[in-house]
Amino acid sequence: MTGGDRLDFELHPNANPVPAAERSALLSSPGFGRIFTDHMVTIRWAESKGWYDARVEARAPIPLDPAAAVLHYAQEIFEGLKAYQGSDGSVTMFRPDANARRFRESARRMAMPELPDELFLRSLEELVRVDREWIPQGAETSLYLRPFMFASEVFLGVRPAMEYLYCAIASPAGAYFAGGVKPLTLWASEHYTRAAPGGTGAAKCGGNYAASLASQAEAIEHGCDQVIFLDAVERKYIDELGGMNVFFVFDDGSIVTPPLTGSILPGITRDALITLAREKGHEVREEQYALAQWREDAASGRLREAFACGTAAVITPIGVVRSPAGEIVVADGSTGAVTQGLRDTLVAIQRGDAPDPHGWVRRLA
Ligand SMILES: *Cc1c(COP(=O)(O)O)cnc(C)c1O
């Protein structure tokens, strides 16, 4: 791994931070992804130098040359995780080491340099420490952290860039479901897919999201909340939602989730839920599940619950799936007991309200 492990962050405090009263007003109803803290972290990489110039500084626009490689060929990756403030005042993050590893794996897929895990983790700790006052207090609130990296080299040739900017910003987040957890209505698209075998489906890159927006618009046209993608080869098996992984709960207590074959994103929430479900005594199988099977199992009553999961919303029940072939209603379309139980267990661990036997919670020193 390239150097940088001993890189020190230079602190340049924001000279004009948001006044405390204004900050409190913003934090009383933060929503999601709308408001941002006073600072950001940046680290640069150049082919000739490796990682250098690590800074904590005022959050501000980033000057970008119009020929910056990212604007043309989309070498960009990101992560998303949350920092929480416990009732005892301690600040924690949930499995940030897993995000660090996934960030490196995404970088490798996009032919970008791999930020050492230690630097990734330290960058987030520096940011959370300097903007600690921005962590909202209250049930289901958090400080959402968004590390990302892009090709900043000024060059229009097609090859991996030789200069990159890593950056992390933070955004206070309110309860995802203000009026309580509400089951999703999904649209199963027949002509758009998200990721093909050998493609970038397992990398957390902005390009995957750009490619999903037209199908998301189609979902909304059909009165649905989000799109659920089918596999790109047979257009038969469930992949994921394009930002959340999917689970199915059956009448015998067993649980199925699509396997990590390279076309879905290996969610950290997904991974934690597989572990927690097994601890609760459920058999969990990572296997393909066809939309036609879903229709059959919903009709016969074998399928009891379905839910989507990811960092932002944790777990969201799936109530209805629409497709040109008709509508599938999962059980009675409301939140199932297994879904609710898994959600409660995971949220309690994340917030420090339950023991953490797997060492998933990292405390800010
Ligand atoms: C981030 C993401 C997820 C969820 O991953 P978590 O680590 O659980 O937040 C699922 N699918 C896609 C495409 C994603 O980008």
CSV table of C-alpha atoms and ligand atoms in Angstrom, one decimal:
chain,number,residue,atom,x,y,z
A,1,MET,CA,0.0,0.0,0.0
A,2,THR,CA,1.2,3.5,-0.8
A,3,GLY,CA,2.6,5.6,2.1
A,4,GLY,CA,0.4,8.1,3.8
A,5,ASP,CA,-0.2,6.2,7.0
A,6,ARG,CA,1.8,8.7,8.9
A,7,LEU,CA,0.2,11.7,7.1
A,8,ASP,CA,-0.9,14.4,9.6
A,9,PHE,CA,-4.1,16.4,9.1
A,10,GLU,CA,-3.5,20.1,9.0
A,11,LEU,CA,-6.4,21.9,10.7
A,12,HIS,CA,-7.6,25.1,9.2
A,13,PRO,CA,-10.7,25.9,11.3
A,14,ASN,CA,-13.7,27.6,9.5
A,15,ALA,CA,-13.4,31.3,10.3
A,16,ASN,CA,-17.1,31.8,9.8
A,17,PRO,CA,-18.9,28.8,11.3
A,18,VAL,CA,-22.7,28.8,11.4
A,19,PRO,CA,-23.7,30.6,14.7
A,20,ALA,CA,-24.9,28.2,17.4
A,21,ALA,CA,-28.5,29.5,17.4
A,22,GLU,CA,-28.8,29.0,13.6
A,23,ARG,CA,-27.2,25.5,13.9
A,24,SER,CA,-29.7,24.5,16.6
A,25,ALA,CA,-32.6,25.7,14.4
A,26,LEU,CA,-31.2,23.7,11.5
A,27,LEU,CA,-30.8,20.6,13.7
A,28,SER,CA,-34.3,20.7,14.9
A,29,SER,CA,-35.5,19.4,11.5
A,30,PRO,CA,-32.5,18.3,9.4
A,31,GLY,CA,-34.2,16.1,6.8
A,32,PHE,CA,-31.7,14.1,4.7
A,33,GLY,CA,-28.8,15.5,2.7
A,34,ARG,CA,-29.9,19.1,2.8
A,35,ILE,CA,-27.7,20.7,5.4
A,36,PHE,CA,-24.0,20.4,6.0
A,37,THR,CA,-21.5,21.0,8.7
A,38,ASP,CA,-18.8,23.7,8.9
A,39,HIS,CA,-15.9,21.6,7.7
A,40,MET,CA,-14.7,19.0,5.2
A,41,VAL,CA,-11.6,16.8,5.0
A,42,THR,CA,-9.5,16.6,1.8
A,43,ILE,CA,-6.5,14.5,0.9
A,44,ARG,CA,-4.8,14.6,-2.5
A,45,TRP,CA,-3.1,11.8,-4.5
A,46,ALA,CA,-0.7,12.1,-7.3
A,47,GLU,CA,1.1,9.3,-9.2
A,48,SER,CA,4.4,10.9,-8.3
A,49,LYS,CA,3.7,11.5,-4.6
A,50,GLY,CA,1.1,9.1,-3.3
A,51,TRP,CA,-1.2,10.5,-0.7
A,52,TYR,CA,-0.4,14.0,0.5
A,53,ASP,CA,-1.8,17.3,1.8
A,54,ALA,CA,-4.4,16.0,4.3
A,55,ARG,CA,-6.5,18.9,5.6
A,56,VAL,CA,-9.5,19.6,7.8
A,57,GLU,CA,-10.8,22.9,6.5
A,58,ALA,CA,-13.9,25.0,6.0
A,59,ARG,CA,-16.5,23.3,3.8
A,60,ALA,CA,-16.4,25.2,0.5
A,61,PRO,CA,-16.8,24.7,-3.3
A,62,ILE,CA,-13.9,22.8,-4.9
A,63,PRO,CA,-12.4,24.6,-7.9
A,64,LEU,CA,-12.4,22.2,-10.8
A,65,ASP,CA,-10.8,22.6,-14.2
A,66,PRO,CA,-13.3,22.0,-17.0
A,67,ALA,CA,-11.0,19.2,-18.3
A,68,ALA,CA,-10.9,17.4,-14.9
A,69,ALA,CA,-11.1,13.8,-15.8
A,70,VAL,CA,-14.1,13.0,-13.6
A,71,LEU,CA,-16.3,15.4,-15.5
A,72,HIS,CA,-15.7,13.3,-18.7
A,73,TYR,CA,-15.1,9.7,-17.8
A,74,ALA,CA,-16.7,9.5,-14.3
A,75,GLN,CA,-13.9,8.1,-12.2
A,76,GLU,CA,-15.8,8.7,-8.9
A,77,ILE,CA,-16.6,6.5,-5.9
A,78,PHE,CA,-18.2,7.2,-2.5
A,79,GLU,CA,-19.3,5.7,0.8
A,80,GLY,CA,-22.1,6.5,3.3
A,81,LEU,CA,-22.1,5.8,7.0
A,82,LYS,CA,-23.4,7.4,10.2
A,83,ALA,CA,-22.0,8.8,13.4
A,84,TYR,CA,-24.2,8.7,16.5
A,85,GLN,CA,-24.2,10.5,19.8
A,86,GLY,CA,-25.0,8.1,22.7
A,87,SER,CA,-27.0,9.1,25.7
A,88,ASP,CA,-23.7,9.1,27.7
A,89,GLY,CA,-22.3,11.7,25.3
A,90,SER,CA,-19.9,9.3,23.5
A,91,VAL,CA,-19.7,9.4,19.7
A,92,THR,CA,-19.7,6.2,17.7
A,93,MET,CA,-19.7,4.9,14.1
A,94,PHE,CA,-21.1,1.6,12.9
A,95,ARG,CA,-18.5,-0.7,11.2
A,96,PRO,CA,-16.5,2.1,9.6
A,97,ASP,CA,-13.7,-0.4,8.9
A,98,ALA,CA,-16.1,-2.2,6.6
A,99,ASN,CA,-16.7,1.1,4.7
A,100,ALA,CA,-12.9,1.6,4.5
A,101,ARG,CA,-12.4,-1.8,2.9
A,102,ARG,CA,-15.3,-1.4,0.5
A,103,PHE,CA,-14.0,2.1,-0.5
A,104,ARG,CA,-10.7,0.4,-1.4
A,105,GLU,CA,-12.5,-2.3,-3.4
A,106,SER,CA,-14.5,0.3,-5.3
A,107,ALA,CA,-11.3,2.2,-6.0
A,108,ARG,CA,-9.7,-0.9,-7.4
A,109,ARG,CA,-12.6,-1.6,-9.7
A,110,MET,CA,-12.5,2.0,-11.0
A,111,ALA,CA,-8.7,1.9,-11.5
A,112,MET,CA,-8.3,4.5,-8.8
A,113,PRO,CA,-5.7,4.6,-6.0
A,114,GLU,CA,-6.6,2.8,-2.8
A,115,LEU,CA,-6.8,5.0,0.3
A,116,PRO,CA,-5.3,3.1,3.3
A,117,ASP,CA,-8.0,2.1,5.8
A,118,GLU,CA,-6.2,3.9,8.6
A,119,LEU,CA,-6.3,7.2,6.7
A,120,PHE,CA,-10.0,6.7,5.7
A,121,LEU,CA,-10.9,6.1,9.4
A,122,ARG,CA,-8.8,9.0,10.7
A,123,SER,CA,-10.3,11.4,8.1
A,124,LEU,CA,-13.8,10.6,9.4
A,125,GLU,CA,-12.7,10.9,13.1
A,126,GLU,CA,-11.1,14.3,12.4
A,127,LEU,CA,-14.3,15.5,10.7
A,128,VAL,CA,-16.6,14.2,13.4
A,129,ARG,CA,-14.4,15.7,16.1
A,130,VAL,CA,-14.3,19.2,14.6
A,131,ASP,CA,-18.0,19.2,13.8
A,132,ARG,CA,-19.2,17.3,16.8
A,133,GLU,CA,-21.8,20.0,17.7
A,134,TRP,CA,-23.6,19.1,14.5
A,135,ILE,CA,-24.6,15.6,15.6
A,136,PRO,CA,-28.3,15.8,16.0
A,137,GLN,CA,-29.8,14.5,19.3
A,138,GLY,CA,-32.8,12.3,19.2
A,139,ALA,CA,-34.2,9.0,18.2
A,140,GLU,CA,-33.2,7.8,14.8
A,141,THR,CA,-31.1,10.9,14.1
A,142,SER,CA,-27.4,10.8,13.1
A,143,LEU,CA,-24.6,12.7,11.4
A,144,TYR,CA,-24.4,11.1,7.9
A,145,LEU,CA,-20.8,10.9,6.6
A,146,ARG,CA,-20.1,11.0,2.9
A,147,PRO,CA,-16.5,10.2,2.0
A,148,PHE,CA,-15.8,10.3,-1.8
A,149,MET,CA,-13.0,10.4,-4.3
A,150,PHE,CA,-12.7,11.6,-7.9
A,151,ALA,CA,-10.2,12.0,-10.7
A,152,SER,CA,-9.0,15.6,-10.6
A,153,GLU,CA,-6.3,15.4,-13.3
A,154,VAL,CA,-6.7,17.9,-16.1
A,155,PHE,CA,-6.5,15.5,-19.1
A,156,LEU,CA,-8.9,14.3,-21.7
A,157,GLY,CA,-7.2,11.1,-22.7
A,158,VAL,CA,-8.9,7.8,-21.8
A,159,ARG,CA,-6.8,6.1,-19.1
A,160,PRO,CA,-6.8,6.1,-15.3
A,161,ALA,CA,-6.1,9.6,-14.1
A,162,MET,CA,-2.8,10.4,-12.3
A,163,GLU,CA,-4.3,12.8,-9.8
A,164,TYR,CA,-7.3,12.4,-7.4
A,165,LEU,CA,-9.0,14.3,-4.6
A,166,TYR,CA,-10.4,12.4,-1.6
A,167,CYS,CA,-13.0,14.4,0.3
A,168,ALA,CA,-15.3,13.8,3.3
A,169,ILE,CA,-18.3,15.9,4.2
A,170,ALA,CA,-21.0,15.5,6.9
A,171,SER,CA,-24.7,16.1,6.9
A,172,PRO,CA,-27.0,16.0,9.9
A,173,ALA,CA,-29.8,13.5,9.2
A,174,GLY,CA,-33.3,13.3,10.9
A,175,ALA,CA,-35.4,10.2,11.3
A,176,TYR,CA,-35.7,8.7,7.8
A,177,PHE,CA,-39.4,8.0,8.3
A,178,ALA,CA,-40.8,11.0,10.1
A,179,GLY,CA,-44.3,9.5,10.4
A,180,GLY,CA,-43.1,6.0,11.3
A,181,VAL,CA,-41.8,3.2,9.1
A,182,LYS,CA,-43.9,3.1,5.9
A,183,PRO,CA,-43.8,0.0,3.5
A,184,LEU,CA,-42.5,0.7,0.0
A,185,THR,CA,-44.2,0.2,-3.2
A,186,LEU,CA,-41.7,-0.9,-5.8
A,187,TRP,CA,-41.6,-0.9,-9.6
A,188,ALA,CA,-40.0,-3.9,-11.3
A,189,SER,CA,-38.6,-2.5,-14.5
A,190,GLU,CA,-38.7,-4.7,-17.6
A,191,HIS,CA,-36.3,-2.8,-19.9
A,192,TYR,CA,-33.8,-1.2,-17.6
A,193,THR,CA,-31.1,-3.1,-15.7
A,194,ARG,CA,-28.6,-1.8,-13.1
A,195,ALA,CA,-25.5,-3.9,-13.5
A,196,ALA,CA,-24.3,-6.7,-15.7
A,197,PRO,CA,-21.9,-9.5,-14.9
A,198,GLY,CA,-18.4,-8.1,-15.1
A,199,GLY,CA,-19.7,-4.6,-14.8
A,200,THR,CA,-19.5,-2.2,-11.8
A,201,GLY,CA,-22.5,-3.3,-9.8
A,202,ALA,CA,-20.4,-4.2,-6.8
A,203,ALA,CA,-18.6,-0.8,-6.7
A,204,LYS,CA,-20.1,2.1,-4.9
A,205,CYS,CA,-19.6,4.5,-7.9
A,206,GLY,CA,-21.7,7.5,-8.9
A,207,GLY,CA,-22.1,6.2,-12.4
A,208,ASN,CA,-24.3,3.3,-11.2
A,209,TYR,CA,-26.6,5.9,-9.7
A,210,ALA,CA,-26.7,8.0,-12.9
A,211,ALA,CA,-27.6,4.9,-14.8
A,212,SER,CA,-30.5,4.2,-12.4
A,213,LEU,CA,-32.3,7.6,-12.6
A,214,ALA,CA,-34.3,6.9,-15.7
A,215,SER,CA,-35.7,3.7,-14.2
A,216,GLN,CA,-36.4,5.6,-11.0
A,217,ALA,CA,-38.4,8.1,-12.9
A,218,GLU,CA,-40.3,5.3,-14.6
A,219,ALA,CA,-41.1,3.9,-11.1
A,220,ILE,CA,-42.5,7.3,-10.0
A,221,GLU,CA,-44.6,7.5,-13.2
A,222,HIS,CA,-46.2,4.2,-12.2
A,223,GLY,CA,-47.0,5.5,-8.7
A,224,CYS,CA,-44.1,3.6,-7.0
A,225,ASP,CA,-41.5,4.8,-4.5
A,226,GLN,CA,-38.5,3.1,-6.0
A,227,VAL,CA,-37.4,0.7,-8.7
A,228,ILE,CA,-36.3,-2.9,-8.0
A,229,PHE,CA,-33.9,-4.3,-10.5
A,230,LEU,CA,-33.9,-7.7,-12.1
A,231,ASP,CA,-30.7,-9.4,-13.2
A,232,ALA,CA,-29.2,-8.2,-16.5
A,233,VAL,CA,-28.8,-11.7,-18.2
A,234,GLU,CA,-32.2,-13.4,-17.7
A,235,ARG,CA,-34.3,-10.5,-16.5
A,236,LYS,CA,-35.7,-12.9,-14.0
A,237,TYR,CA,-34.0,-12.8,-10.6
A,238,ILE,CA,-34.1,-10.0,-8.0
A,239,ASP,CA,-30.9,-8.0,-7.8
A,240,GLU,CA,-31.5,-5.0,-5.5
A,241,LEU,CA,-33.2,-1.6,-5.3
A,242,GLY,CA,-30.2,0.4,-6.6
A,243,GLY,CA,-29.4,1.8,-3.2
A,244,MET,CA,-30.7,-0.9,-0.9
A,245,ASN,CA,-30.3,-4.7,-0.7
A,246,VAL,CA,-33.4,-7.0,-0.4
A,247,PHE,CA,-34.5,-9.8,2.0
A,248,PHE,CA,-37.4,-12.3,1.9
A,249,VAL,CA,-38.9,-14.0,5.0
A,250,PHE,CA,-40.8,-17.3,4.6
A,251,ASP,CA,-43.5,-19.0,6.6
A,252,ASP,CA,-41.0,-21.6,7.9
A,253,GLY,CA,-38.9,-18.8,9.4
A,254,SER,CA,-36.2,-19.0,6.7
A,255,ILE,CA,-34.8,-16.0,5.0
A,256,VAL,CA,-33.4,-15.5,1.5
A,257,THR,CA,-31.3,-12.7,0.1
A,258,PRO,CA,-29.7,-12.5,-3.4
A,259,PRO,CA,-26.0,-13.7,-3.4
A,260,LEU,CA,-23.0,-11.4,-4.0
A,261,THR,CA,-22.4,-12.4,-7.6
A,262,GLY,CA,-20.8,-9.1,-8.6
A,263,SER,CA,-23.9,-7.3,-9.8
A,264,ILE,CA,-25.2,-6.1,-6.4
A,265,LEU,CA,-23.5,-3.9,-3.9
A,266,PRO,CA,-22.2,-5.8,-0.8
A,267,GLY,CA,-24.2,-3.8,1.8
A,268,ILE,CA,-22.8,-3.6,5.3
A,269,THR,CA,-26.4,-3.5,6.6
A,270,ARG,CA,-27.1,-6.6,4.6
A,271,ASP,CA,-24.0,-8.3,6.1
A,272,ALA,CA,-25.0,-7.3,9.7
A,273,LEU,CA,-28.6,-8.5,9.2
A,274,ILE,CA,-27.5,-12.0,7.9
A,275,THR,CA,-25.5,-12.4,11.2
A,276,LEU,CA,-28.3,-11.1,13.4
A,277,ALA,CA,-31.0,-13.2,11.7
A,278,ARG,CA,-28.9,-16.3,12.2
A,279,GLU,CA,-28.4,-15.4,15.8
A,280,LYS,CA,-32.2,-15.1,16.2
A,281,GLY,CA,-32.4,-18.7,14.8
A,282,HIS,CA,-33.4,-18.0,11.2
A,283,GLU,CA,-31.9,-20.1,8.5
A,284,VAL,CA,-30.5,-17.5,6.0
A,285,ARG,CA,-29.8,-18.5,2.4
A,286,GLU,CA,-27.9,-16.4,-0.1
A,287,GLU,CA,-29.6,-17.5,-3.3
A,288,GLN,CA,-31.3,-16.2,-6.4
A,289,TYR,CA,-35.0,-15.5,-6.1
A,290,ALA,CA,-37.1,-15.0,-9.2
A,291,LEU,CA,-39.8,-12.3,-9.6
A,292,ALA,CA,-42.1,-15.1,-10.8
A,293,GLN,CA,-41.4,-17.1,-7.6
A,294,TRP,CA,-42.1,-14.0,-5.5
A,295,ARG,CA,-45.5,-13.7,-7.2
A,296,GLU,CA,-46.2,-17.4,-6.5
A,297,ASP,CA,-45.0,-17.3,-2.9
A,298,ALA,CA,-47.0,-14.2,-2.1
A,299,ALA,CA,-50.1,-15.8,-3.5
A,300,SER,CA,-49.7,-19.0,-1.7
A,301,GLY,CA,-48.8,-17.3,1.6
A,302,ARG,CA,-45.4,-19.0,1.8
A,303,LEU,CA,-43.8,-15.5,1.6
A,304,ARG,CA,-44.6,-13.6,4.8
A,305,GLU,CA,-42.4,-10.5,4.6
A,306,ALA,CA,-40.0,-8.7,2.3
A,307,PHE,CA,-37.7,-5.7,3.2
A,308,ALA,CA,-35.0,-3.5,1.8
A,309,CYS,CA,-31.9,-2.4,3.8
A,310,GLY,CA,-29.2,0.1,3.7
A,311,THR,CA,-27.4,2.7,5.9
A,312,ALA,CA,-29.8,5.6,5.3
A,313,ALA,CA,-33.1,3.9,6.1
A,314,VAL,CA,-31.7,0.8,8.0
A,315,ILE,CA,-34.7,-1.4,7.1
A,316,THR,CA,-37.7,-0.6,5.1
A,317,PRO,CA,-40.6,-3.1,4.6
A,318,ILE,CA,-41.7,-3.8,1.0
A,319,GLY,CA,-45.5,-3.8,0.8
A,320,VAL,CA,-46.2,-4.0,-3.0
A,321,VAL,CA,-44.3,-4.7,-6.2
A,322,ARG,CA,-45.8,-3.6,-9.5
A,323,SER,CA,-44.7,-4.6,-12.9
A,324,PRO,CA,-46.3,-4.8,-16.4
A,325,ALA,CA,-47.3,-8.3,-15.4
A,326,GLY,CA,-49.4,-7.1,-12.5
A,327,GLU,CA,-49.1,-6.3,-8.8
A,328,ILE,CA,-47.7,-8.4,-5.9
A,329,VAL,CA,-48.9,-7.6,-2.4
A,330,VAL,CA,-46.6,-9.0,0.3
A,331,ALA,CA,-48.8,-10.5,3.1
A,332,ASP,CA,-51.1,-7.7,4.0
A,333,GLY,CA,-48.7,-5.0,2.8
A,334,SER,CA,-47.8,-3.9,6.3
A,335,THR,CA,-44.5,-4.2,8.4
A,336,GLY,CA,-43.9,-7.8,9.4
A,337,ALA,CA,-42.8,-9.0,12.8
A,338,VAL,CA,-39.4,-10.4,11.7
A,339,THR,CA,-38.7,-7.2,9.8
A,340,GLN,CA,-39.5,-5.0,12.8
A,341,GLY,CA,-37.6,-7.3,15.2
A,342,LEU,CA,-34.4,-7.2,13.0
A,343,ARG,CA,-34.7,-3.4,12.7
A,344,ASP,CA,-35.1,-2.9,16.4
A,345,THR,CA,-32.1,-5.2,17.2
A,346,LEU,CA,-29.8,-3.5,14.7
A,347,VAL,CA,-30.8,0.0,15.6
A,348,ALA,CA,-30.2,-0.8,19.3
A,349,ILE,CA,-26.7,-2.0,18.6
A,350,GLN,CA,-25.9,1.0,16.4
A,351,ARG,CA,-27.1,3.4,19.0
A,352,GLY,CA,-25.3,1.8,21.9
A,353,ASP,CA,-28.6,0.7,23.6
A,354,ALA,CA,-27.7,-3.0,23.3
A,355,PRO,CA,-24.5,-5.1,23.8
A,356,ASP,CA,-22.2,-5.2,20.8
A,357,PRO,CA,-20.8,-8.8,20.7
A,358,HIS,CA,-19.4,-8.4,17.2
A,359,GLY,CA,-17.3,-5.3,17.9
A,360,TRP,CA,-19.2,-3.4,15.2
A,361,VAL,CA,-19.4,-0.1,17.1
A,362,ARG,CA,-16.3,2.1,17.0
A,363,ARG,CA,-16.0,4.8,19.6
A,364,LEU,CA,-14.4,8.1,18.8
A,365,ALA,CA,-11.3,8.5,21.0
B,1,LIG,C1,-24.7,1.8,-0.4
B,1,LIG,C2,-25.5,0.9,-1.2
B,1,LIG,C3,-26.3,-0.2,-0.6
B,1,LIG,C4,-26.4,-0.3,0.9
B,1,LIG,O1,-25.2,-0.6,1.6
B,1,LIG,P1,-25.0,-0.3,3.1
B,1,LIG,O2,-23.5,-0.6,3.4
B,1,LIG,O3,-25.9,-1.2,3.8
B,1,LIG,O4,-25.4,1.1,3.3
B,1,LIG,C5,-27.0,-1.0,-1.4
B,1,LIG,N1,-27.0,-0.9,-2.7
B,1,LIG,C6,-26.3,0.1,-3.3
B,1,LIG,C7,-26.3,0.1,-4.8
B,1,LIG,C8,-25.5,1.0,-2.6
B,1,LIG,O5,-24.8,1.9,-3.2
